[in-house]
Each structure stands twice: as structure tokens, then as C-alpha cells.
Amino acid sequence: MKRTRIVDILSDATLVGQQVCVKGWVRTRRGNKQVQFIALNDGSTIKNIQIVVNTEKIDADQLKDITTGSCLCAVGELVESMGQGQSVEMQCESIEIYGLCPNDYPMQKKGQTFEYMRKHAHMRLRTNTFGAVFRIRHHMAMAVHQFFNDNGFFYFHTPLITASDCEGAGEMFQVTTKNLYKLEMDDKGNIKYDDDFFGKMTSLTVSGQLEGELGATALGAIYTFGPTFRAENSNTPRHLAEFWQIEPEVAFLELDGLMELEERFIKHCVRYALDHCQDDLEFLNKMIDNGLIERLKGVLADDFVHLTYTEGVEILQKAQENGEKFEFPVAWGCDLASEHERYLVEKHFKKPVILYNYPKEIKSFYMRQNDDDKTVQGTDVLFPQIGEIIGGSVREERYDKLLAEIERRNIPMKDMWWYLDTRKYGTCPHAGFGLGFERLILFVTGMANIRDVIPFPRTPGNAEF
Ligand code: 4AD
Ligand code: MG
């Protein structure tokens, strides 16, 4: 008999009174000698279907082996439920067991810590919480594509293997086919790359932006959506070594338009979650974070604050004078720490903040310089609980200024000539940003650790599964 997904069974009233077939994994089994109740989940929804088993119909020996985690197929009539907690249930006529589940199943007990579950990331997907998180993650990916498609952006694929360091932070994973046991050096003691696979030193990309700019200055507006990699040794709840980034890039966009796009995009994603992920959000709101749904609605309710970096630093310094304790110092010119960003968003303004016009020394080479010679048109979108969720900028489109900055920072020209060509041939004002997909998922799910919103996290010391 053809299988029906539980999500469809629970939403289609015409199935009541019909024979249905469900397949899934057992969440719980309880009951007595006469009647047993199996809660079955197939991943299509957070909700289970209750399977009511009359022990006269089904062999008791077969039933007693069915424990949490077992996989089975059940056939029976769908009826209105007499019990509480569900609208329909199945009066079971037959059960076929696909796989029993021995009692060393790691996800058996309720209330395991997230840290424990991370060590069993291959099995944690079957729990309610991770089911909810990864269904939401899927819907957020759909929201991303929908937003850009509807707004005339082209999905543009930038390379994962690259010879240039977009962020210039030297945090790249090298890609080589060289035999690391037999490395040849040149006279100066440098590794020879001309005989390596690509004939030069290459790495995994930290960002698709530079190639994205080539797309935008030809197609008008593009976005990337793919994995990016950072070999930064940051063991925090907000950093991954492999994370997914969404990077739109738009010709003829300037600072105000950039900030407007950032806000509109992120609000679209949050609204999409509220519209498409109701059951999962309600579950997470109840089990993980009681303020979640209210926080999501809060983001939609208000305009984001626009604040220059300089104004932000002034607010933080005043707060410090009034007794606010920060772990890291605040002074004009320093990179803001997550505690500073969260103070602005959670305590001072109580809504998302876009900081812009940052000191040029703490930002990347490609950002458009302001006339003050000190600041650049970079923007960071700061969110409650998260801190920085988006980093973006207007790009320096003036050839001479960009070249001077590349030289000042000693960025090798052999890696950058093609990028400079966009400014040499028909240059145009343009801007773009990068959203860390997992930071968005953190915000939308209320989960506390970024390792719990990507199926198989890669962090320093961890590449399991
Ligand atoms: O601010 P970042 O470094 O900016 C760029 O890479 C630009 N090239 C983007 C652009 O303008 N096209 O990174 C962008 C975003 C951050 O705001 C953050 O959300 C996320 O990427 N991010 C990380 N997420 C998880 N783990 C990490 N290690 C991350 N580093 C950055
Ligand atoms: Mg940044």
C-alpha cells in the first residue's frame, strides 16, 4: 500500500475513515495488555501520529520488541481520536518492522544535553529539536532563493577553490595535491607551487564576493549561496570553520540602498519563517526559548536603527561612564566585540542596528573610502542574541583609490589584476553584503550554539562525520 506522509495525514480531513499506511521511527510506546499506543514520527512534521494497537490483532511478542528508535510500517484506518493531544489516530491492523533499535541507541533518553548530542550528530537528526531546526533551515534556504528571484537577482555560482584572500585575514585552508612528506623548496626556502595541481598556491574561499562583483557588474544584480571556509581559531558559539554564506552584489547600489536591502532581505526571511514553520517554531518556543516567537515578530515590527560607528562608540563609552562593565575596552578605532554589539541592540535600542562608516583600518581593502580619509562605507547588521549577522559595504569603484589601497596593504597584484579590471573597464558604483546563513538560523530557531544549526559542524579540532 502506498505510504502517506504524516504531515499530509494530519492536514487532510478527507482521510478520516480511510485505510492509510505510515512509515517512520518510533518515538514512544506505552499502554497495557489490551491496548498499546505507538507515537510514530516520519520527519515530515514535528507532530507524531498515534497508532493504536489492539493486542488481540497483533502478536504481543512482536510488540514488546518495538522500542524508541525502531523503524516500522503500520497500516490501518484513520479515525477521529478519542484521546487528548491529537485530532486523528490510526486503528492499526498490521505492523511490519523494518528495523528494531537496540537499547544502546544514543538518542533514546529524553533530556540529553546538546553537547552529548553533538558527539552523536549522525543520530541527533532524529530528535524533535533537530528535526525542527533542519526543517526550518530548509525553509530559510527557500526564503533566500524566493527573495532574490522575486527581486530580479540572478543566482551566480562563484568558485570554492581560489587563489585570492577576499577578507585579507590569512585565515584560509590550503588546497594542494602535493606530497606533504616530500615538499620541494626553492633557493629561498619557499615551497614550490608551480608543479602543484593548479600551478599556484590555492585555498578554499572565505567569501564569493570578489567573483560576485564580476557577476554584478555584468548582470546587474546577483547573489551567491554556498559554503565558505575560515581557518580562524575561534571557539565561540557563533563561529564555524565551514559555514554557508549568502552574498548579494548589486550594480548602481549605494549606501542607503544597501542598508535598505539588508533590512528588507532579513525581514523577508523572518516573515517567511513565521508563515511556513509555525509548528516547529511553536515547539522551539516552548522547549528551547520562550521569547523566540516574540523576538521574531519584534524584528518585523520596527525599522532598524541606522547609526555610524562613531556614534556607536560614543554610546558605548557613555554607558561605561555610567557603570556598564565590558570585558574588552571601547575606543574609536577598535573592532567592536560581541558584548558591545549586543549592548547596543539589546540594552540601548532594543531593536536591530545597522552600524556604518567604520574606521578603515579594521575593515577590508575593497570598501569605499569616505572623504574624511578615516572611514569606509562598511555596514554591519547587529541582531539581538547574535551580534553581527550581516557584513557588507559599498565597494571602492575608483581605480586609483583601490589600487593604492591594495598596494598599501601589500596584497600581491598577481592575485588581484582581474579584480582591478572591473574598475579599469566601465567601472560603476556598486555594493553588496554577506549574511552568515547559520547566524540567521540561530536567530530564527532560538538555538544557542551555531554547532546545533548545521547538520555536521566543522570547528577547530572537529571534523567528525
Ligand atoms: O563580515 P564577513 O567576514 O564579510 C565578508 O565575508 C564579505 N566578503 C561579505 C560581502 O560583503 N559579500 O562575513 C559575512 C558574514 C558575517 O556577518 C557573519 O554573519 C558570517 O558571514 N560569518 C560567519 N559565520 C559563521 N562562522 C564564521 N566563522 C563566520 N565568519 C563570518
Ligand atoms: Mg564582518
XYZ file of C-alpha atoms and ligand atoms in Angstrom:
497
model
C 0.000 0.000 0.000
C 1.251 3.484 -0.820
C 2.728 5.410 2.088
C 1.206 8.725 3.200
C 3.412 11.246 4.978
C 2.325 12.126 8.498
C 2.213 15.826 7.645
C -0.360 15.058 4.946
C -2.379 12.732 7.154
C -2.691 15.372 9.841
C -3.769 18.095 7.458
C -6.179 16.245 5.172
C -9.591 15.736 6.807
C -10.846 13.625 3.892
C -8.544 10.796 5.003
C -10.610 10.133 8.133
C -12.353 6.771 7.725
C -9.819 5.645 5.079
C -7.126 2.985 5.187
C -3.687 4.599 5.376
C -0.117 3.384 5.501
C 2.512 5.263 7.525
C 6.221 4.595 7.831
C 8.534 6.109 10.393
C 10.507 5.861 13.609
C 9.013 5.139 16.996
C 9.165 7.965 19.500
C 7.450 6.129 22.360
C 5.397 3.048 23.048
C 3.146 2.740 26.073
C -0.041 1.001 27.138
C -1.264 -2.164 28.788
C -2.052 -5.770 27.965
C -5.130 -4.931 25.896
C -4.089 -1.831 24.031
C -0.799 -0.218 23.129
C -0.070 3.285 21.792
C 2.856 3.935 19.490
C 3.847 7.517 18.692
C 5.384 7.425 15.224
C 7.326 10.217 13.508
C 8.495 10.280 9.884
C 10.354 13.593 9.831
C 7.782 15.330 7.639
C 6.499 17.284 10.662
C 7.262 17.769 14.332
C 3.961 16.018 15.053
C 3.630 12.276 15.610
C 0.803 10.036 14.593
C -0.664 7.894 17.345
C -1.008 4.261 16.361
C -3.484 2.399 18.484
C -2.710 -1.317 18.614
C -5.235 -3.792 19.887
C -3.162 -6.678 21.255
C -5.718 -9.203 20.032
C -4.859 -8.227 16.496
C -1.086 -8.058 16.815
C 1.219 -10.521 18.432
C 2.380 -9.316 21.860
C 5.856 -10.748 21.317
C 6.290 -8.653 18.207
C 5.088 -5.558 20.044
C 7.386 -5.821 23.027
C 10.487 -5.551 20.833
C 9.348 -2.208 19.454
C 11.303 0.399 21.398
C 12.140 4.078 20.892
C 14.037 4.460 17.624
C 12.637 1.359 15.909
C 11.530 1.797 12.323
C 8.258 0.347 11.099
C 5.346 0.457 8.699
C 1.798 0.495 10.047
C -1.455 0.073 8.131
C -4.919 0.780 9.479
C -7.952 3.013 9.473
C -7.587 6.687 10.295
C -10.178 7.695 12.905
C -11.013 10.749 14.960
C -9.041 10.469 18.164
C -10.790 9.981 21.457
C -7.680 10.821 23.463
C -6.222 14.225 24.082
C -3.348 15.782 22.206
C -4.180 14.690 18.659
C -7.130 15.048 16.322
C -6.763 11.748 14.498
C -5.139 8.406 15.195
C -4.715 5.089 13.451
C -6.560 1.903 14.439
C -3.754 -0.418 13.497
C -4.406 -3.560 11.503
C -0.880 -4.641 10.682
C 2.677 -3.713 11.521
C 5.809 -4.537 9.582
C 9.049 -3.916 11.431
C 11.876 -2.595 9.243
C 14.483 -2.263 11.960
C 14.465 -2.770 15.696
C 16.561 -0.479 17.828
C 18.840 -1.967 20.483
C 18.869 -0.203 23.816
C 22.289 1.366 23.311
C 20.608 3.766 20.827
C 22.223 7.100 21.771
C 19.085 9.239 21.355
C 16.929 7.005 23.484
C 16.676 9.087 26.616
C 14.943 12.410 26.759
C 16.744 15.465 28.072
C 20.236 14.719 26.726
C 22.493 17.784 26.613
C 23.245 19.407 23.268
C 26.902 18.703 23.879
C 26.180 14.987 24.207
C 24.057 15.094 21.063
C 26.834 16.813 19.106
C 29.016 13.784 19.744
C 26.248 11.753 18.136
C 25.439 14.211 15.371
C 24.705 11.345 12.981
C 21.742 10.304 15.166
C 20.643 13.641 16.643
C 18.796 14.439 13.402
C 16.094 12.031 14.563
C 15.216 14.043 17.665
C 12.370 16.546 17.810
C 14.645 19.540 18.290
C 16.976 18.796 15.397
C 14.091 17.799 13.170
C 12.580 21.223 13.806
C 15.889 23.043 13.273
C 16.645 21.368 9.957
C 13.147 21.732 8.574
C 13.428 25.443 9.373
C 16.886 25.543 7.791
C 15.372 24.160 4.583
C 12.589 26.741 4.587
C 15.115 29.521 5.121
C 17.030 28.371 2.046
C 13.785 28.554 0.067
C 13.131 32.032 1.501
C 16.549 33.187 0.299
C 16.013 32.000 -3.254
C 12.470 33.341 -3.349
C 13.516 36.798 -2.186
C 16.277 37.224 -4.720
C 14.405 35.624 -7.585
C 11.390 37.871 -6.946
C 13.641 40.927 -6.810
C 15.429 40.312 -10.100
C 18.724 38.909 -8.796
C 20.472 36.064 -10.640
C 21.806 33.075 -8.679
C 25.506 33.157 -9.502
C 27.989 30.376 -8.700
C 31.392 31.519 -7.513
C 34.320 29.132 -7.089
C 35.118 27.367 -3.843
C 38.770 26.947 -4.756
C 40.530 30.251 -5.174
C 43.929 31.936 -5.206
C 42.785 35.188 -3.589
C 42.009 36.047 0.037
C 38.917 38.251 -0.073
C 38.937 39.282 3.557
C 42.732 39.522 3.682
C 42.841 37.908 7.097
C 45.001 34.964 6.045
C 42.510 32.512 7.503
C 42.425 30.126 4.583
C 42.564 26.349 4.264
C 45.113 25.396 1.679
C 44.198 23.102 -1.223
C 47.015 21.001 -2.620
C 47.759 17.613 -4.136
C 51.421 17.870 -3.189
C 53.001 15.040 -1.270
C 53.425 16.718 2.086
C 56.125 14.219 3.072
C 58.320 15.282 0.154
C 57.982 19.056 -0.169
C 60.390 20.733 -2.534
C 61.687 24.193 -1.676
C 63.226 26.855 -3.898
C 66.543 28.625 -3.134
C 64.843 30.983 -0.696
C 63.248 28.145 1.266
C 59.737 28.728 -0.111
C 57.543 25.837 -1.169
C 57.405 25.435 -4.945
C 53.858 25.572 -6.244
C 54.396 25.732 -10.000
C 54.162 21.935 -10.157
C 51.133 21.754 -7.843
C 47.696 20.846 -9.257
C 46.735 24.418 -10.171
C 50.288 25.621 -10.720
C 49.950 28.078 -7.863
C 49.045 28.176 -4.207
C 45.273 27.779 -3.765
C 42.824 27.696 -0.868
C 39.154 27.234 -0.022
C 37.350 30.522 -0.384
C 36.392 32.699 2.606
C 33.838 34.595 0.514
C 32.458 34.643 -3.023
C 32.325 38.427 -3.062
C 35.195 39.291 -5.406
C 33.899 36.998 -8.136
C 30.359 38.103 -7.207
C 31.370 41.651 -8.136
C 32.344 40.416 -11.587
C 28.837 38.983 -11.912
C 27.078 42.104 -10.638
C 28.994 44.420 -12.926
C 27.752 42.361 -15.870
C 24.307 41.019 -14.903
C 23.291 43.927 -12.695
C 22.330 42.063 -9.573
C 23.472 38.602 -8.441
C 23.578 36.558 -5.285
C 25.660 33.611 -4.193
C 24.540 30.977 -1.732
C 27.151 28.404 -0.875
C 29.718 27.181 1.606
C 32.637 29.352 2.693
C 35.567 28.372 4.864
C 37.588 30.082 7.561
C 40.587 28.660 9.344
C 40.127 31.055 12.246
C 40.771 29.508 15.605
C 37.581 30.881 17.148
C 35.960 28.527 19.589
C 32.765 30.506 20.099
C 29.060 29.686 19.821
C 28.932 31.853 16.662
C 31.884 30.660 14.569
C 32.260 27.703 12.256
C 35.191 26.714 10.068
C 32.727 25.792 7.302
C 29.602 27.931 7.046
C 27.117 28.896 4.365
C 27.036 32.442 3.157
C 24.559 34.401 1.078
C 26.234 37.241 -0.801
C 24.157 39.568 -2.966
C 26.032 42.111 -5.070
C 24.305 44.944 -6.940
C 25.437 47.438 -9.550
C 24.407 51.083 -9.035
C 23.582 50.489 -5.366
C 24.882 52.983 -2.824
C 24.987 53.180 0.953
C 21.329 53.949 1.712
C 20.113 51.421 -0.824
C 22.469 48.811 0.631
C 21.114 49.254 4.147
C 17.556 49.169 2.836
C 18.274 45.893 1.000
C 19.869 44.314 4.082
C 16.822 45.132 6.188
C 14.246 44.095 3.607
C 16.010 40.786 2.950
C 16.344 39.748 6.553
C 12.769 40.735 7.342
C 11.596 38.652 4.402
C 13.387 35.602 5.845
C 11.949 36.119 9.327
C 8.440 36.633 7.953
C 8.831 33.503 5.812
C 9.720 31.503 8.928
C 6.660 32.769 10.785
C 4.478 31.928 7.771
C 5.918 28.495 6.887
C 7.344 26.993 10.066
C 4.592 27.531 12.605
C 4.583 24.062 14.210
C 8.346 23.895 14.510
C 8.588 27.443 15.868
C 5.928 26.721 18.461
C 7.850 23.643 19.536
C 11.127 25.558 19.835
C 9.401 28.437 21.577
C 8.089 26.001 24.179
C 11.150 23.790 24.602
C 14.186 25.958 23.807
C 13.489 29.662 24.102
C 10.245 31.132 25.420
C 10.966 34.529 23.890
C 11.562 33.217 20.371
C 8.337 33.993 18.512
C 8.008 37.356 20.189
C 11.572 38.231 19.183
C 10.892 37.240 15.566
C 7.783 39.404 15.473
C 9.698 42.208 17.159
C 12.208 42.310 14.309
C 9.380 42.784 11.820
C 7.642 45.464 13.844
C 10.310 48.181 13.844
C 12.605 49.920 11.432
C 16.241 49.043 12.086
C 18.347 51.774 13.699
C 20.984 53.312 11.414
C 23.987 54.507 13.368
C 27.525 55.436 12.414
C 30.344 53.531 14.069
C 31.448 56.793 15.670
C 28.018 57.357 17.249
C 28.003 53.738 18.403
C 31.349 54.132 20.156
C 30.082 57.291 21.874
C 27.045 55.448 23.228
C 29.221 52.608 24.492
C 31.667 54.987 26.164
C 28.805 56.833 27.879
C 27.415 53.509 29.068
C 30.805 52.684 30.520
C 30.939 56.017 32.338
C 27.528 55.177 33.767
C 28.825 51.917 35.219
C 28.273 49.373 32.418
C 31.075 46.774 32.651
C 32.608 45.484 29.406
C 35.286 42.817 29.250
C 37.021 44.494 26.281
C 37.902 48.204 26.033
C 35.934 50.567 23.761
C 37.799 53.272 21.902
C 37.424 54.808 18.442
C 39.349 52.576 16.067
C 38.839 49.220 17.784
C 36.814 46.402 16.417
C 33.656 46.064 18.466
C 33.328 42.861 20.468
C 30.131 40.862 20.541
C 29.337 42.256 24.032
C 29.444 45.816 22.620
C 27.242 44.957 19.667
C 24.735 43.230 21.897
C 24.695 46.151 24.338
C 23.643 48.484 21.521
C 20.959 46.127 20.258
C 19.606 44.500 23.407
C 20.013 47.195 26.012
C 20.264 50.579 24.355
C 17.983 50.481 21.307
C 16.148 47.185 21.894
C 15.960 46.606 18.152
C 18.300 45.634 15.317
C 21.012 48.170 14.493
C 22.918 48.804 11.274
C 26.302 50.313 12.067
C 28.057 52.009 9.146
C 31.090 54.136 8.284
C 33.700 52.065 10.093
C 37.374 53.004 10.593
C 39.194 51.853 7.506
C 41.954 50.061 9.414
C 39.559 47.461 10.831
C 37.803 46.741 7.552
C 38.740 45.097 4.261
C 40.621 46.693 1.371
C 37.657 46.787 -1.015
C 35.378 49.120 0.966
C 34.596 52.560 -0.435
C 36.574 55.296 1.275
C 34.839 58.349 2.690
C 36.231 61.850 2.157
C 37.346 62.075 5.820
C 40.191 59.687 4.898
C 39.483 57.731 8.070
C 36.310 55.780 7.494
C 34.908 53.451 4.852
C 31.346 52.675 3.797
C 31.104 49.328 5.543
C 27.908 48.172 7.257
C 27.348 45.544 9.948
C 23.821 44.478 10.810
C 23.630 43.682 14.518
C 20.909 41.431 15.918
C 19.621 40.531 19.375
C 21.246 37.339 20.782
C 23.527 37.111 17.751
C 25.572 40.275 17.326
C 26.818 40.604 13.744
C 24.524 38.775 11.351
C 25.449 40.640 8.136
C 28.652 42.326 6.963
C 28.525 44.423 3.838
C 29.810 47.540 2.116
C 29.746 49.887 -0.784
C 32.742 48.858 -2.911
C 35.582 51.177 -3.862
C 34.863 51.660 -7.556
C 37.580 54.275 -8.211
C 40.571 52.565 -9.839
C 43.309 54.746 -8.338
C 41.963 54.592 -4.790
C 41.520 50.831 -4.951
C 44.980 50.277 -6.407
C 46.569 52.471 -3.749
C 44.805 50.530 -1.007
C 45.861 47.170 -2.461
C 49.446 48.399 -2.546
C 49.286 49.919 0.931
C 48.180 46.570 2.315
C 50.821 44.637 0.365
C 48.231 42.485 -1.353
C 50.031 40.696 -4.211
C 48.984 42.120 -7.583
C 49.269 38.682 -9.224
C 46.092 37.765 -7.301
C 44.210 40.994 -7.947
C 44.726 42.159 -11.545
C 41.398 40.689 -12.678
C 39.542 42.400 -9.837
C 41.099 45.729 -10.718
C 39.966 45.247 -14.313
C 36.338 45.780 -13.209
C 37.404 49.307 -12.200
C 39.508 49.806 -15.300
C 36.818 48.844 -17.810
C 33.467 50.563 -17.343
C 33.568 50.866 -13.591
C 30.346 51.557 -11.707
C 29.214 52.250 -8.172
C 28.110 49.008 -6.548
C 27.567 47.406 -3.180
C 26.789 44.081 -1.535
C 26.774 42.138 1.667
C 27.264 38.704 3.200
C 24.806 37.041 5.534
C 26.053 34.068 7.562
C 23.296 31.531 6.951
C 23.866 29.738 10.264
C 23.636 33.008 12.172
C 20.243 33.551 10.565
C 19.218 30.019 11.571
C 20.451 30.665 15.120
C 18.235 33.717 15.288
C 15.200 32.070 13.764
C 15.373 28.890 15.874
C 16.489 30.393 19.191
C 19.257 27.788 19.438
C 22.241 28.989 21.435
C 25.150 27.317 19.648
C 25.977 27.543 15.947
C 27.139 23.905 16.038
C 23.495 22.940 16.510
C 22.073 24.624 13.402
C 24.266 22.946 10.745
C 23.923 19.185 10.371
C 27.626 18.362 10.622
C 29.620 21.233 12.126
C 33.280 21.810 11.381
C 35.136 23.648 14.132
C 38.736 23.633 15.368
C 39.524 20.052 16.329
C 36.293 18.645 14.949
C 35.600 17.187 11.507
C 33.682 14.072 12.567
C 31.018 12.523 10.312
O 31.761 40.053 7.690
P 32.285 38.993 6.783
O 33.651 38.486 7.027
O 32.146 39.621 5.325
C 32.512 39.056 4.159
O 32.968 37.949 4.032
C 32.184 39.888 2.965
N 33.019 39.436 1.843
C 30.727 39.761 2.676
C 30.274 40.573 1.496
O 30.268 41.786 1.581
N 29.913 39.954 0.406
O 31.281 37.759 6.772
C 29.930 37.943 6.427
C 29.029 37.242 7.414
C 29.159 37.738 8.856
O 28.390 38.878 9.072
C 28.658 36.536 9.629
O 27.239 36.501 9.643
C 29.145 35.380 8.803
O 29.368 35.861 7.499
N 30.381 34.799 9.320
C 30.456 33.614 9.945
N 29.501 32.724 10.270
C 29.888 31.605 10.904
N 31.172 31.313 11.214
C 32.165 32.178 10.896
N 33.438 31.854 11.185
C 31.817 33.388 10.237
N 32.527 34.446 9.776
C 31.636 35.282 9.218
Mg 32.238 41.060 9.398
